[in-house]
Coordinates of C-alpha atoms in Angstrom, one line a residue:
M879 CA -9.4 43.0 16.3
C880 CA -10.3 39.9 14.2
S881 CA -13.6 39.5 12.8
L882 CA -15.6 36.1 13.2
T883 CA -14.8 35.2 9.6
E884 CA -11.1 35.8 9.8
S885 CA -8.7 33.2 11.1
H886 CA -6.4 34.2 13.9
P887 CA -2.8 33.0 13.4
L888 CA -2.8 31.2 16.7
S889 CA -6.2 29.8 16.4
S890 CA -6.8 26.2 15.2
N891 CA -8.0 25.5 11.8
R892 CA -8.2 21.9 12.2
T893 CA -11.9 21.7 11.2
V894 CA -11.2 23.4 7.9
E895 CA -8.2 21.0 7.4
S896 CA -10.3 18.2 8.4
K897 CA -13.1 19.0 6.0
D898 CA -10.7 19.5 3.2
T899 CA -9.0 16.2 3.9
Q900 CA -12.3 14.4 4.1
L901 CA -13.3 16.0 0.8
V902 CA -10.0 14.9 -0.9
H903 CA -10.5 11.3 0.6
R904 CA -14.1 11.1 -0.7
R905 CA -13.0 12.3 -4.1
L906 CA -10.1 9.9 -4.4
V907 CA -12.4 7.0 -3.3
S908 CA -14.9 8.0 -5.9
I909 CA -12.2 8.1 -8.7
L910 CA -10.8 4.7 -7.7
K911 CA -14.3 3.2 -7.7
A912 CA -14.8 4.6 -11.1
L913 CA -11.4 3.2 -12.3
S914 CA -12.0 -0.2 -10.8
A915 CA -15.2 -0.5 -12.9
I916 CA -13.2 0.0 -16.1
N917 CA -12.2 -3.2 -18.0
G918 CA -9.1 -2.9 -20.1
P919 CA -7.6 0.4 -18.6
Q920 CA -4.8 -0.2 -21.1
Q921 CA -7.1 1.6 -23.6
L922 CA -7.2 4.8 -21.6
Y923 CA -5.2 7.8 -22.5
K924 CA -2.0 7.9 -20.5
H925 CA -2.7 4.6 -19.0
E926 CA 0.9 3.9 -17.9
P927 CA 1.3 7.0 -15.7
L928 CA -2.1 6.2 -14.2
R929 CA -1.0 2.6 -13.5
R930 CA 2.0 4.0 -11.7
V931 CA -0.1 6.2 -9.5
I932 CA -2.5 3.3 -8.9
F933 CA 0.6 1.2 -7.9
V934 CA 1.7 3.9 -5.4
L935 CA -1.8 4.2 -3.9
S936 CA -1.9 0.4 -3.2
G937 CA 0.5 1.1 -0.5
N938 CA -1.5 3.8 1.1
A939 CA -1.9 3.7 4.9
D940 CA -5.7 4.1 4.5
T941 CA -6.8 0.5 3.9
A942 CA -10.0 1.6 1.9
I943 CA -7.8 3.6 -0.6
A944 CA -5.2 0.9 -0.9
Q945 CA -7.8 -1.8 -1.5
L946 CA -9.6 0.2 -4.1
A947 CA -6.1 0.9 -5.8
F948 CA -5.3 -2.7 -5.7
S949 CA -8.6 -3.6 -7.4
C950 CA -7.7 -1.0 -10.1
L951 CA -4.2 -2.6 -10.5
L952 CA -5.9 -6.0 -11.0
K953 CA -7.9 -4.6 -14.0
Y954 CA -4.4 -4.3 -15.9
K955 CA -4.2 -8.1 -15.4
P956 CA -0.5 -8.3 -14.4
K957 CA 0.5 -12.0 -14.5
H958 CA 2.7 -11.8 -11.5
V959 CA -0.1 -10.4 -9.4
L960 CA -3.1 -12.3 -10.8
T961 CA -1.7 -15.7 -9.6
Y962 CA -1.4 -14.4 -6.1
A963 CA -4.4 -12.0 -6.0
Q964 CA -6.5 -13.6 -3.3
P965 CA -3.7 -13.7 -0.7
I966 CA -2.8 -10.2 -1.5
Q967 CA -6.5 -9.1 -1.2
D968 CA -6.8 -10.9 2.2
L969 CA -4.0 -8.6 3.5
F970 CA -6.5 -5.7 3.5
D971 CA -9.0 -7.7 5.7
K972 CA -8.3 -7.4 9.4
K973 CA -9.7 -10.8 10.1
Q974 CA -7.9 -12.5 7.1
F975 CA -4.6 -10.7 7.7
Q976 CA -2.7 -13.3 9.6
D977 CA -3.9 -16.1 7.4
A978 CA -2.7 -14.3 4.3
L979 CA 0.7 -13.9 5.7
L980 CA 0.8 -17.5 6.4
Q981 CA -0.4 -18.3 2.9
F982 CA 2.6 -16.5 1.5
R983 CA 4.9 -18.2 3.9
T984 CA 3.3 -21.7 2.8
L985 CA 3.6 -20.8 -0.8
Q986 CA 7.3 -20.0 -0.3
E987 CA 8.0 -23.2 1.6
K988 CA 6.4 -25.3 -1.0
G989 CA 8.1 -23.5 -3.8
K990 CA 4.9 -22.3 -5.5
I991 CA 6.3 -18.8 -6.0
L992 CA 7.6 -18.7 -9.5
E993 CA 11.1 -17.3 -10.0
D994 CA 9.9 -15.3 -13.1
D995 CA 7.2 -13.7 -10.8
R996 CA 9.3 -13.0 -7.8
Q997 CA 10.7 -9.5 -8.6
D998 CA 7.4 -7.9 -9.7
L999 CA 5.3 -9.8 -7.1
F1000 CA 7.5 -8.7 -4.2
A1001 CA 7.5 -5.1 -5.5
T1002 CA 3.7 -5.2 -5.3
L1003 CA 3.6 -7.2 -2.1
S1004 CA 6.1 -4.8 -0.5
R1005 CA 4.1 -1.7 -1.3
V1006 CA 0.7 -3.4 0.1
L1007 CA 2.7 -4.7 3.3
F1008 CA 4.1 -1.2 3.7
G1009 CA 0.6 0.3 3.6
R1010 CA -0.5 -2.2 6.2
F1011 CA 2.7 -1.6 8.3
V1012 CA 2.0 2.2 8.6
T1013 CA -1.7 1.8 9.2
R1014 CA -2.9 3.2 12.3
D1015 CA -5.4 1.2 14.5
S1016 CA -8.9 2.3 14.3
V1017 CA -11.2 2.5 17.3
G1018 CA -13.0 -0.8 17.8
G1019 CA -9.9 -2.6 16.5
G1020 CA -9.6 -6.0 14.8
R1021 CA -7.7 -9.0 15.9
M1022 CA -4.3 -7.3 15.9
D1023 CA -3.0 -4.1 17.3
S1024 CA -0.5 -2.1 15.2
S1025 CA 2.6 -3.5 17.0
A1026 CA 1.5 -7.1 16.6
R1027 CA 0.7 -6.4 12.9
R1028 CA 4.2 -4.9 12.4
T1029 CA 5.9 -7.8 14.1
A1030 CA 3.9 -10.2 11.9
I1031 CA 5.0 -8.3 8.8
A1032 CA 8.6 -8.4 9.8
S1033 CA 8.4 -12.1 10.5
M1034 CA 6.9 -12.8 7.2
L1035 CA 9.4 -10.7 5.3
A1036 CA 12.3 -12.6 7.1
S1037 CA 10.8 -15.9 6.0
V1038 CA 9.6 -15.2 2.4
Y1039 CA 12.0 -12.7 1.0
K1040 CA 15.1 -14.6 -0.3
S1041 CA 17.4 -12.0 -1.5
N1042 CA 18.5 -8.5 -0.5
D1043 CA 16.9 -7.1 -3.7
E1044 CA 13.6 -8.4 -2.6
I1045 CA 13.8 -7.0 0.9
E1046 CA 15.3 -3.7 -0.3
S1047 CA 11.8 -3.0 -2.1
F1048 CA 10.3 -2.9 1.5
L1049 CA 13.1 -1.2 3.3
G1050 CA 13.2 1.5 0.5
L1051 CA 9.7 2.4 1.3
V1052 CA 10.3 2.5 5.0
T1053 CA 13.5 4.6 4.7
R1054 CA 12.2 6.9 1.9
P1055 CA 11.5 9.8 4.2
Y1056 CA 15.2 9.9 5.3
A1057 CA 16.8 9.5 1.8
S1058 CA 17.3 13.4 1.3
L1059 CA 19.2 13.4 4.7
V1060 CA 21.5 10.6 3.6
E1061 CA 22.2 12.3 0.2
S1062 CA 23.0 15.7 1.7
D1063 CA 25.3 14.3 4.5
P1064 CA 28.9 14.1 3.4
F1065 CA 29.9 11.8 6.2
V1066 CA 27.6 9.0 5.1

């Protein structure tokens, strides 16, 4: 017989997992807030691995984490991102999302996206868009549901990304979970 403090193998531990997940989420948000307050993170010990982690977190499905990570990334002052920082930041806002996508389309059509910035800009933009692509709708919603948001992102990708290399940065994120299957299959 199980005591009240023991966990039965068939019982649900969702409340414990949920509390642990919430704790990790709160700690991550606190750490990102602290890092976003630091000017000149290049002076920190092991700042380059930290920058890579922040870059990965900027594509998180949780919009709050992704937005904080992007604000931390801006502290590194990357030239390719600073020029386009406002439209990228608008991608995190439900109300500004469609307008931000249109801004990038307009920048592309007017030739205002510099060739020198394209590779790094689209790597960052792909990561942010991927995070928005996999974001689940919250209760109360915004102007777009998830299928409309995904359609808008796909349309923007088709119109703004010019080369296969640029679109591969986004598709690589989408297909990442299946990469091990392809590598292990001898018929692919």
